Short mmCIF file of C-alpha atoms and ligand atoms in Angstrom, two decimals:
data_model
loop_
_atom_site.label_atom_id
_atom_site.label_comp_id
_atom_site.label_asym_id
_atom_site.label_seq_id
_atom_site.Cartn_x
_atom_site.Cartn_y
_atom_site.Cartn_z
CA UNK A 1 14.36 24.80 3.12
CA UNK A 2 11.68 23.17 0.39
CA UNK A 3 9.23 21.36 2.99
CA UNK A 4 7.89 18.22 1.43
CA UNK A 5 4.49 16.32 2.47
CA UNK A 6 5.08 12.39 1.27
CA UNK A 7 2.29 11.43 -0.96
CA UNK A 8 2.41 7.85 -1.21
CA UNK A 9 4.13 4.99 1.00
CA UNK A 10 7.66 4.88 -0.92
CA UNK A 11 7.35 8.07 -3.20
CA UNK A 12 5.75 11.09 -4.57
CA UNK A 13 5.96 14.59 -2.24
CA UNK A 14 4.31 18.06 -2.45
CA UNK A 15 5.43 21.21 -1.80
CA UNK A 16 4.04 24.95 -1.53
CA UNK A 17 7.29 26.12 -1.20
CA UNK A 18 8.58 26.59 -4.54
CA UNK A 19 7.79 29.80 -6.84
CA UNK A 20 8.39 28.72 -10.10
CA UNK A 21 8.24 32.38 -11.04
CA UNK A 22 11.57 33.28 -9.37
CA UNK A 23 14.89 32.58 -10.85
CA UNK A 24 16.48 29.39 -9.41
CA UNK A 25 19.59 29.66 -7.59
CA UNK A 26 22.17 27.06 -7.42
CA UNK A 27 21.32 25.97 -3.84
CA UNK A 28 18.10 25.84 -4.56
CA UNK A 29 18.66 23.34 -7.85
CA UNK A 30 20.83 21.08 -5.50
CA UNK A 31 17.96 20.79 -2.90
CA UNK A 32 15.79 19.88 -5.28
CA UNK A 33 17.99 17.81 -7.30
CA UNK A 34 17.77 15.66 -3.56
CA UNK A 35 14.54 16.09 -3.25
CA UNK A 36 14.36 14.51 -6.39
CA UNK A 37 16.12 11.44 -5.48
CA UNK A 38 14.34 10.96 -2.21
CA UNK A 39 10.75 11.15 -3.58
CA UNK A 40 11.30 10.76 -7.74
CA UNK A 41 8.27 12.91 -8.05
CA UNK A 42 7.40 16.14 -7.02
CA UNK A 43 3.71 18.15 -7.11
CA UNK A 44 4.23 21.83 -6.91
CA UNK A 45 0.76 23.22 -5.97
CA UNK A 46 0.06 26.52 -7.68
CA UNK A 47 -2.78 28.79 -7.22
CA UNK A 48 -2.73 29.71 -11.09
CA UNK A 49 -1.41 28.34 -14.14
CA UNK A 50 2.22 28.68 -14.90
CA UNK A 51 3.56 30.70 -17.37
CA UNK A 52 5.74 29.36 -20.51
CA UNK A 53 8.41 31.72 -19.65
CA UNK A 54 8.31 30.31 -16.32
CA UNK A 55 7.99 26.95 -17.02
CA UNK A 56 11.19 26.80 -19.01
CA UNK A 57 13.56 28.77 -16.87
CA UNK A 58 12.34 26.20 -14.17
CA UNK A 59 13.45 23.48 -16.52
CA UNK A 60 16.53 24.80 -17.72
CA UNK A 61 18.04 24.57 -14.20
CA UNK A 62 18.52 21.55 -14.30
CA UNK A 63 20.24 20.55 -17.58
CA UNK A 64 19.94 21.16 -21.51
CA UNK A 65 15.84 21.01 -22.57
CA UNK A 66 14.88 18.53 -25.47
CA UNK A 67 13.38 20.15 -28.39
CA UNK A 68 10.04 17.81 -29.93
CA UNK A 69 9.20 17.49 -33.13
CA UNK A 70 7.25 14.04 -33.66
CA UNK A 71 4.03 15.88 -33.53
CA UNK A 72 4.91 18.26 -36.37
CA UNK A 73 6.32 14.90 -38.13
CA UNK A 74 3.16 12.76 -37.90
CA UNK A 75 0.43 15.20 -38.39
CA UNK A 76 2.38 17.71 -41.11
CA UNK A 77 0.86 20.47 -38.97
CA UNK A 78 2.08 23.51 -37.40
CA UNK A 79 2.77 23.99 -33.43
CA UNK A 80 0.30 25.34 -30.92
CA UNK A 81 2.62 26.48 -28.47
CA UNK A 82 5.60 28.81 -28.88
CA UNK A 83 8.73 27.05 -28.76
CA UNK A 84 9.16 23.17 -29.53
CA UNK A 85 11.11 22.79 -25.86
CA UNK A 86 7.65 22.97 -24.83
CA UNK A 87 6.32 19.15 -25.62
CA UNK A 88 2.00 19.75 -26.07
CA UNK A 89 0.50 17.12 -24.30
CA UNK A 90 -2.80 18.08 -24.33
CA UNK A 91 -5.91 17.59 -26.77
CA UNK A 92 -5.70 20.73 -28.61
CA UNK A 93 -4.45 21.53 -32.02
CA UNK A 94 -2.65 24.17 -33.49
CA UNK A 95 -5.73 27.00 -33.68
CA UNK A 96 -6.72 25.65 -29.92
CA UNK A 97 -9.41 23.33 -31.04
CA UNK A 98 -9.97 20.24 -29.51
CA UNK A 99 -7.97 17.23 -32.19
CA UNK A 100 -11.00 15.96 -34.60
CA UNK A 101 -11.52 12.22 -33.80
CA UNK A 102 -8.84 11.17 -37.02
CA UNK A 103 -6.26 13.93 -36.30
CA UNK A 104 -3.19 11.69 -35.91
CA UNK A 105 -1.93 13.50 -32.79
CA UNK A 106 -4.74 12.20 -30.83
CA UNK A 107 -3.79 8.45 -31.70
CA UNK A 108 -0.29 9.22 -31.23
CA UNK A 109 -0.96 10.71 -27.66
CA UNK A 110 -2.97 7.94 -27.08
CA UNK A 111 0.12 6.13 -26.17
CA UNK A 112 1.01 8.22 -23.16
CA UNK A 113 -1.84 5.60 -21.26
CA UNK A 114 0.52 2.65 -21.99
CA UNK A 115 2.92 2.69 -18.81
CA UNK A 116 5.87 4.35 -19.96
CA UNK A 117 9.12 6.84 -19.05
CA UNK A 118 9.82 9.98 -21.20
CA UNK A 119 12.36 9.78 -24.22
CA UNK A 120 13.72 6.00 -23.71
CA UNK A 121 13.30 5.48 -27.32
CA UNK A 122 16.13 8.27 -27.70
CA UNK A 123 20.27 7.41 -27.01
CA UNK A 124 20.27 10.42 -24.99
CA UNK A 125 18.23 9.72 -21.89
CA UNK A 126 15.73 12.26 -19.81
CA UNK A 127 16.30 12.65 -16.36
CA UNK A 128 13.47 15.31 -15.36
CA UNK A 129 10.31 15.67 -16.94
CA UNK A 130 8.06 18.85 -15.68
CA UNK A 131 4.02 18.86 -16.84
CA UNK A 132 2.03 21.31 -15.75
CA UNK A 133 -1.70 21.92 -15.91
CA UNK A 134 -3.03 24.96 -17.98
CA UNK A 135 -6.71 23.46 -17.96
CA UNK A 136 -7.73 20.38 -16.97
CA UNK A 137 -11.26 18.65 -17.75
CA UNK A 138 -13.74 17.38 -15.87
CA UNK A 139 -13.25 14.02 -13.97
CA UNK A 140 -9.28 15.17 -13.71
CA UNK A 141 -7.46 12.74 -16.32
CA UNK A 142 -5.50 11.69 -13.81
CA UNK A 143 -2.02 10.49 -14.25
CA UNK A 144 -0.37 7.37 -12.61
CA UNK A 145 3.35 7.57 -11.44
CA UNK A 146 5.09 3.78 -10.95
CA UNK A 147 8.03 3.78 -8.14
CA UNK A 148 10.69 1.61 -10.20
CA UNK A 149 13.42 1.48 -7.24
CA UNK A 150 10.48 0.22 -4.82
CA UNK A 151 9.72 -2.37 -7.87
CA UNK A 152 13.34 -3.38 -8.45
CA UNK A 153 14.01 -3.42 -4.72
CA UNK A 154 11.32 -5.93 -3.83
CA UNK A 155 12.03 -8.50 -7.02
CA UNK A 156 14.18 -11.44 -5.36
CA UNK A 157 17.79 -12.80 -5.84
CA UNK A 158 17.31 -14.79 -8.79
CA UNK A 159 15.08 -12.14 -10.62
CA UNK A 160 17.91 -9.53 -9.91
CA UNK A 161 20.49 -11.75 -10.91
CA UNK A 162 18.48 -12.80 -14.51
CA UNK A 163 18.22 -8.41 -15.39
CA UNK A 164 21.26 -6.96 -14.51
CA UNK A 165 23.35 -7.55 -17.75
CA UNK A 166 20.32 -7.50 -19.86
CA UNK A 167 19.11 -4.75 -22.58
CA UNK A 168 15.84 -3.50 -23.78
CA UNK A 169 15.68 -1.96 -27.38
CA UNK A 170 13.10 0.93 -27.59
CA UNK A 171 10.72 2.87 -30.11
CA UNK A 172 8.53 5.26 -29.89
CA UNK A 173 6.76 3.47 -32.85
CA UNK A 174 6.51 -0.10 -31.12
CA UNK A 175 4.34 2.16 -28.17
CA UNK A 176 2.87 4.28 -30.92
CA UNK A 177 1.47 1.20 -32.41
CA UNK A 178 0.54 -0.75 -29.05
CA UNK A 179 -1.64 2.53 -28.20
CA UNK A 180 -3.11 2.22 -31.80
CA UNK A 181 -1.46 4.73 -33.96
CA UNK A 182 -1.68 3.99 -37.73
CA UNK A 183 1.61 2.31 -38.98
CA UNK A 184 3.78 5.06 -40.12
CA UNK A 185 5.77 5.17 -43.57
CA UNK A 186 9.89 4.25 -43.33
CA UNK A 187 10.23 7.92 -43.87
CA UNK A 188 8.74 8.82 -40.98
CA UNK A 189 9.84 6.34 -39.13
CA UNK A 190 13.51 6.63 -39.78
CA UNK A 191 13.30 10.19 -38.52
CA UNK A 192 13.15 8.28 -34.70
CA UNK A 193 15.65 5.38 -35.00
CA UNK A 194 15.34 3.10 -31.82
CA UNK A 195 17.69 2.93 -28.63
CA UNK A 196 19.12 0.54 -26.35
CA UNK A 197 19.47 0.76 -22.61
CA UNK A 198 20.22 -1.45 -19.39
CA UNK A 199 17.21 -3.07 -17.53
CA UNK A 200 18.66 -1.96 -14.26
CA UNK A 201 20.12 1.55 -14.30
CA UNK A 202 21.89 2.94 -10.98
CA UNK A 203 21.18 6.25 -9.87
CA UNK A 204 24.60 8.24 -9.99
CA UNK A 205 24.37 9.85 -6.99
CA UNK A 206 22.65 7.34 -4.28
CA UNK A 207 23.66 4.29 -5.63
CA UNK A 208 20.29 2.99 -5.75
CA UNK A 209 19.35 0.57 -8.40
CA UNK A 210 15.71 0.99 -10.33
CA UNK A 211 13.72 -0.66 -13.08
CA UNK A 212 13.61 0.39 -16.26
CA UNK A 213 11.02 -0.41 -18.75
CA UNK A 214 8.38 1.18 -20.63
CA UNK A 215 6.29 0.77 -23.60
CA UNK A 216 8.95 2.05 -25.83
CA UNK A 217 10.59 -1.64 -25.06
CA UNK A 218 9.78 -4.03 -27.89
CA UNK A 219 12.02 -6.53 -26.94
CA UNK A 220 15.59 -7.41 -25.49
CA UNK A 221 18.83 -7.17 -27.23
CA UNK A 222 19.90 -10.53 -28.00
CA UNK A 223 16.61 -12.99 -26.93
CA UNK A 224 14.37 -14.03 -29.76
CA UNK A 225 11.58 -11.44 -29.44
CA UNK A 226 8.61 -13.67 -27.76
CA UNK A 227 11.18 -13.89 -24.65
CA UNK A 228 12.34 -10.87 -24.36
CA UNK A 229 8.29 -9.61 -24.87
CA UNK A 230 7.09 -11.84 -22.16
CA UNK A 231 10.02 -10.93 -20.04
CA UNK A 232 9.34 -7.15 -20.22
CA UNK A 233 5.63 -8.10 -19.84
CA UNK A 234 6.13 -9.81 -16.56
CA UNK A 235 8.34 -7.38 -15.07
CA UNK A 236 5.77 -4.13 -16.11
CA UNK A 237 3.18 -6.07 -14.71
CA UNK A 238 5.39 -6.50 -10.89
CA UNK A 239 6.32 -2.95 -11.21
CA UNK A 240 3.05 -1.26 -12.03
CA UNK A 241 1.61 -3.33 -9.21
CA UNK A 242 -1.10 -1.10 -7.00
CA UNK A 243 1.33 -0.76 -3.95
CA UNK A 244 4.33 0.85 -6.43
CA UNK A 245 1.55 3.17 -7.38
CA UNK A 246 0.22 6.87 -6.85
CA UNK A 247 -2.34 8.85 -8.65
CA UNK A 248 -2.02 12.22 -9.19
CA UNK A 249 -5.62 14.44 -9.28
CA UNK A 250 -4.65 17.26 -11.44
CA UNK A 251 -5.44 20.87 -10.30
CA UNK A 252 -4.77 23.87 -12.60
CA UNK A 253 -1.65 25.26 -11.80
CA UNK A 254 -0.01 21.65 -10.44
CA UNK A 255 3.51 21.30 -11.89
CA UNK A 256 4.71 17.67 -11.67
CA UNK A 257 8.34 16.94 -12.10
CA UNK A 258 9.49 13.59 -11.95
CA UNK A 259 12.52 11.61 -12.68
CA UNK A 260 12.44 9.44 -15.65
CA UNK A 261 14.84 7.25 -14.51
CA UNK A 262 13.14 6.43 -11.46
CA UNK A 263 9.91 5.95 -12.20
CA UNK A 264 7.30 5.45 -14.41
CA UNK A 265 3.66 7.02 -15.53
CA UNK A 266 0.60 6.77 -17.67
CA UNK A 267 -2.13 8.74 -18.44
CA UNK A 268 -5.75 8.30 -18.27
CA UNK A 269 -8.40 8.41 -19.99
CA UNK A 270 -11.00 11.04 -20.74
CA UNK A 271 -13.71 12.12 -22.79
CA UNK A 272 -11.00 13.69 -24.86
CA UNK A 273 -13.24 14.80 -27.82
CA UNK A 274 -15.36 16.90 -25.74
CA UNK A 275 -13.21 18.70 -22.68
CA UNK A 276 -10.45 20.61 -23.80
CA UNK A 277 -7.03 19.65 -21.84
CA UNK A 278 -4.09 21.94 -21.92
CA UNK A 279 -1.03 20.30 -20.78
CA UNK A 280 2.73 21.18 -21.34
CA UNK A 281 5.65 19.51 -20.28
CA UNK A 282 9.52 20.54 -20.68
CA UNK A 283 11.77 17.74 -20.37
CA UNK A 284 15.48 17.73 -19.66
CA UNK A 285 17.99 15.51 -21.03
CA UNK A 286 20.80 14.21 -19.19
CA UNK A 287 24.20 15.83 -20.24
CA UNK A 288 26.32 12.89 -19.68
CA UNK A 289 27.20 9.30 -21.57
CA UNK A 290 23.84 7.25 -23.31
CA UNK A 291 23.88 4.18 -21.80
C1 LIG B 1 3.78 13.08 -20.43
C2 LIG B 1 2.70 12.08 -20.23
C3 LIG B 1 0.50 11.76 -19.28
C4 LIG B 1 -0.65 12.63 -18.98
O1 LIG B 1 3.52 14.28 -20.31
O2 LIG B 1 4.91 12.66 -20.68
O3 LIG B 1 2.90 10.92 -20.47
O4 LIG B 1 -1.47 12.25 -18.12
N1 LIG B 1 1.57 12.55 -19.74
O5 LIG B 1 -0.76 13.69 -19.62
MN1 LIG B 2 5.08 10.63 -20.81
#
């Protein structure tokens, strides 16, 4: 049995009980897969950072792992880590210096402090992402998870009513802009074509209904853009309120898992041109329909 300490009042547990080292059995997978859709995010304390190998096994259990390649595409560099199923969400570039103030990765991870879920701008959803700390600067760069079932659930009648048959259309170049990434050409652009999905999606095993947005969402299908903007607007603003919130203070070694379509997160900033962060997530994509 995984033992679970709640973090925050609706979400958000930790657990010692998990050695990401050892191969993941089936029974295992299903407990946390529940776990999963009690809490929608899950620290796994560590007492050292870990390892790659590790790190994607771990992943792997639970569904096929997407494979990144926008930071290759924007900066026409090479890859720090070894494999691209490992997504580099740190400040360091490929010879494990810290990005120069202009390298375009650091305006394109800039983004990743506008509220948002993993992959939205993608058909093929993510259900897990799982970001562990390799080294982690001073002050922590915290990140800040969003409870979207707690948000959805406390929005009233009429607000539920107005959602459920809408659409949001997503990019990751409408976030990539908003965080104040350069425009970038067609070409590049047309290698990430946006994606549609359902404001309210419906977890397929509980039932339970959640919110889903993200900075990614330029607009909604169908309403002239300035509605569907202040729309989306209004709603992040309910769901990112401070009592559908929990910090996370990062310690090297934390993993973090948490399910994309339950929640939502940002980063925060840091003196990122000074303190080296190491960061690596895997993220798994769900096997099933798009919606
Ligand atoms: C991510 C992300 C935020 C952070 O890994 O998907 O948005 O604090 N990270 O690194
Ligand atoms: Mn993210």
């Amino acid at each position: 049995m995984v033992r679970f300490t709640q973090l925050h009042q609706t979400f958000a547990a930790e657990t010692e009980d998990v050695d990401l080292s050892a191969p993941m059995n089936d029974a295992l997978r299903d407990e946390l897969v529940v776990g999963m859709d009690c809490h929608a995010v899950c620290v796994f304390r560590n007492s050292a950072p870990v390892e790659d190998a590790h790190h994607l096994a771990f992943g792997r259990g639970f569904g096929p792992l997407m494979r990144q390649k926008m930071q290759q595409t924007v900066s026409g560099r090479g890859i720090r880590l070894s494999t691209d199923e490992l997504v580099d969400v740190g400040n360091l570039d490929e010879d494990g210096n810290i990005h120069a103030v202009d390298d375009p990765r650091r305006a394109f991870h800039k983004g990743n402090l506008l509220w948002h879920s993993d992959v939205t701008f993608d058909a093929v959803r993510a259900t897990y992402s799982i970001l562990a700390a390799q080294q982690v600067p001073p002050g922590g760069a915290d990140t800040e998870f969003a409870d979207m079932r707690a948000a959805y659930d406390a929005l009233d009648d009429t607000q539920k009513d107005r959602i459920e048959g809408l659409s949001a259309e997503h990019s990751i170049w409408y976030s990539r802009i908003l965080g104040g990434m350069e425009a970038p050409s067609a070409a590049i652009k047309a290698t990430r074509p946006p994606a549609v999905h359902r404001l309210v999606q419906v977890n397929p095993r509980t039932g339970r209904k959640s919110l889903s947005l993200a900075s990614h969402a330029s607009h909604i299908a169908g309403w002239p853009v300035a509605d569907g903007r202040r729309l989306l607007d209004e709603l992040t603003a309910h769901a990112t309120r401070p009592e559908f919130v929990f910090r996370h203070k990062w310690r090297v070694g934390d993993v973090v898992m948490w399910d994309n379509q339950q929640t939502m997160h940002r980063g925060t900033p840091f003196d990122d041109t000074r303190h080296p962060r190491d960061m690596r997530r895997v993220t798994v994509l769900e096997s099933g329909e798009a919606s």
